[in-house]
C-alpha cells in the first residue's frame, strides 16, 4: 500500500497558506517571529471564534484549507502533534491561579489549555466522529503524530487522515526558552541563518506554525508526494550508530544513500546542533543536494511539519528553491528525498518521500 | 501482520498503594484511596482526592535520586509503575538484543506541579531561580525522565488526550507492534495532582465534596486522583522467543470522537457507543462474550448518563457486570485508562470482580446497577475498558483471557 | 435596575467575547441560552464566576443557573436580591 500527501494547509511565518510553493521568501531580522495570519473572520463566524485562542483559529483554518484542497469533508483520522499545546490559555489560567489565589477562575482558559483541544475543536468544527488523537513530545511532536497515522494506514484501519503540527510561541514562553539558550540574541537575516554570519552563534530563530496534511492511500494526479517510510530513534549513542541506523532504514526500502537526491535537514543555524547534520551529510549524502527549511519557518517544536511541506513542495514542483540550498549539487530529476531532523541530539526522525511520477 | 499482541507485565501506583499486591489488597478490603489532601498545597483542601501515599522525598529516596535531580512528581510516579511492569515482564534479565523497544507514555499535566510553584520566576527574565525546571515542564520531558531511568528504549512518544491518554497509548502500542515498528512496548499513563487541574475541574463545578458515587442516582461529581500504570505489550514472536507466559491478549480497540462539545458528552453517548462497537467488531466478539466492563464512570451527572446510555445501546437487555473503580482511585486523568486496565487484568488473573464503591441507588435513566461488592471465583473471558476525555476523545479496548 | 441591566450586558459581551454584539442587540427578556443569544454550558459557568467576582454571589450547583440566567432581566433581578 502507498501513502500519499494529497493536500496541505500551512500557516507559518511565510506566506504559505493555500500555496504549493513559496513565491517570495520573507527575511526577518529579529529572534522571535509570529505567524502571518489570514483574516480569520472570512473563515469562521464570531460565535464560533469567541472561545478560540490564536492556535485554535490557526489549526481550524489550516485544516479547512487543507481539506478543501483535498476535496474531502470527513477524514478517517484527525491527529495533531503539538509541543506545547494551547500555551496561551495555559498561561492565562496559571497566572490567574497565582494572582487571584485560586479564586474567580475562568473555566474557558482551563478547557482550552489541554493539548487535545486542537484535534477535538477540528472534529467539532467538522462534526467528524472518526479516530482522534494528539501527541506532544518536544521536537518530535509532529513526527509521533505522523507515525500514528502511518501505522493506522499500514494496519489498514484508515484510508485518509488529517495530520497536523501546531505550535505557538508566546512572548512569555519565548522568555522561558531564552533562559535555556534556545534562541539567538540577534538575528541579522533569517533567510541566511544556516549559512551567513548568524550560523556562527548558538541558538535559533523562534518561529511558529500550524501545518496540516491530508494523507490518502489513493493515487491521484494532484498528490504532492508519496511517504514511503518513516522512523524515529531515541538517544542514539554517537554519530556512527546513527549513520548505521539511517543505512538500515534506507536498506529496508531497497535503497541506499546514493539513491537520495535531496537530503533535507532541520538545520536551524545553531552552531551547537547543526554540526550533526553536516557530519551525516558529509559522511553519507555528499553526492545529494543538501538543503534546509528552518531558515524559512524558524525553530519550534513542530517545525518538522514545515519540513514536510517543503519536501512535498520540492517533489511536486521538481525543483529546490535556491534559498534552501546548502551545497551546489544539481539533480536533473528528483526521485527520493530524505527528511531528517534531530532534537538536541536525543530524538531523531527520518521521513522518506518519493515523487509520484517516479 | 497477523501476529497476536500479548500483555506480559503490569505495574501500578495509585491512592491504593504501590504495586499490584497492595492494589488487589485494597480492592478486596474495599479500602478507598480517596481522602483528605496531604501533599498538594492548595486552598481547596476541603475537596477530597486520592493521593499516592508517598511524598516526593520518599519516592526520590526509593529511586536513589539526589535532592538536586530535576524531576517532577508525574515522572516519579511513572518510574515506580514502569519499573514494576518492566520487572514483572522479566525484561530486566530476559531482553534479547536487536528487539525494538518503545516507551509510549500518556500525560497531560506533565511537569505542571512544579511550574505552578515556580511560574513567577520562570517568566521573569531577571530571575534565574528554578530555571532547570523550565525544561521539565513539558509532557515529553516527563516521559523521557521515565524512559531514561529504565534506560533501554529505541522509541519514546507522549500522548496527551486528557482523560483518555493512557488507553490511547495502549492502542498505539498494539498498532505499532502489529505494523512491525516495535517488538515490545511499555505503554500507559502517569499524572500527579496539581493545583492547575484541581482548580480547572473546580471551575467546571464537577468535583464532589464527598466521596464520588459513580452510576448512582445521587452522584454529584468526581474526585481527582493521581497515579501511574503501565502494561508491557509484546508480539507473539517475542513471547515465544523469550518463553514468557502472557497475562492476556489485546483483542481490539475503538477510538471515536463524540464531536459534540468541548467538555460535555453527548446525551445519547454517540462517541462512546462507536468506540465500544469498533472494539467489539475488531475483536470479532459479540456483546455476550464480554464478561466485565471497566467503565470510565467518573461520577459526574453527564458522563455516567452518557456512558450508561451507550452501554445500554450496545448490550441491550444483557449487560455484563460493570463497575467504575474511581471510588477507589479517584479520577487519575491521563493515567486512568491504564490504572483501570491494570485493575481489570488483575481481576481477570485473580478471578474477581472489582466493586463500584459507594453505590446505593440506581440511576433513573439506566436499566442496570454496577457491581456492588468484591466478588470472587469469577471467570472473565473478555473484558472491555472505557476511557473518555475532554473534547469527546472516546476510546475503548478489549483484552482476552489466554486460558480460554 | 436599568443601569444594572446595561452593566450586565456589557459584562456578558466582554467575558464571553461576543465580538460584534452590542448591548442593544440583547433584549432584556430574550433568552440567553439555546435560541436567543445561543450560549452554552461553558458560558453558564463563566456567568457563575462573573456573579461571584462582581457581586459576591456564590452558586453551588450549576443547575441553579438555568433559571437565573434565563435572560439579562432575570439575572439582574437575582443580583438585586442576593448581592453582598
PDB file of C-alpha atoms in Angstrom, chain A residues 45 55 117 134 140 183 200 213 224 240 283:
ATOM      1  CA  UNK A  45     -18.181  33.157  12.373  1.00  0.00           C
ATOM      2  CA  UNK A  55      -3.538  28.483  17.941  1.00  0.00           C
ATOM      3  CA  UNK A 117      -8.368  20.739  22.380  1.00  0.00           C
ATOM      4  CA  UNK A 134      -2.917  14.115  19.998  1.00  0.00           C
ATOM      5  CA  UNK A 140       9.305  15.109  17.554  1.00  0.00           C
ATOM      6  CA  UNK A 183      17.272  31.446  20.856  1.00  0.00           C
ATOM      7  CA  UNK A 200      28.319  31.143  13.846  1.00  0.00           C
ATOM      8  CA  UNK A 213      -1.628  17.411   5.720  1.00  0.00           C
ATOM      9  CA  UNK A 224       2.206  16.047  -3.833  1.00  0.00           C
ATOM     10  CA  UNK A 240      28.435   6.212  13.780  1.00  0.00           C
ATOM     11  CA  UNK A 283      29.751  11.033   5.515  1.00  0.00           C
TER      12      UNK A 283
END
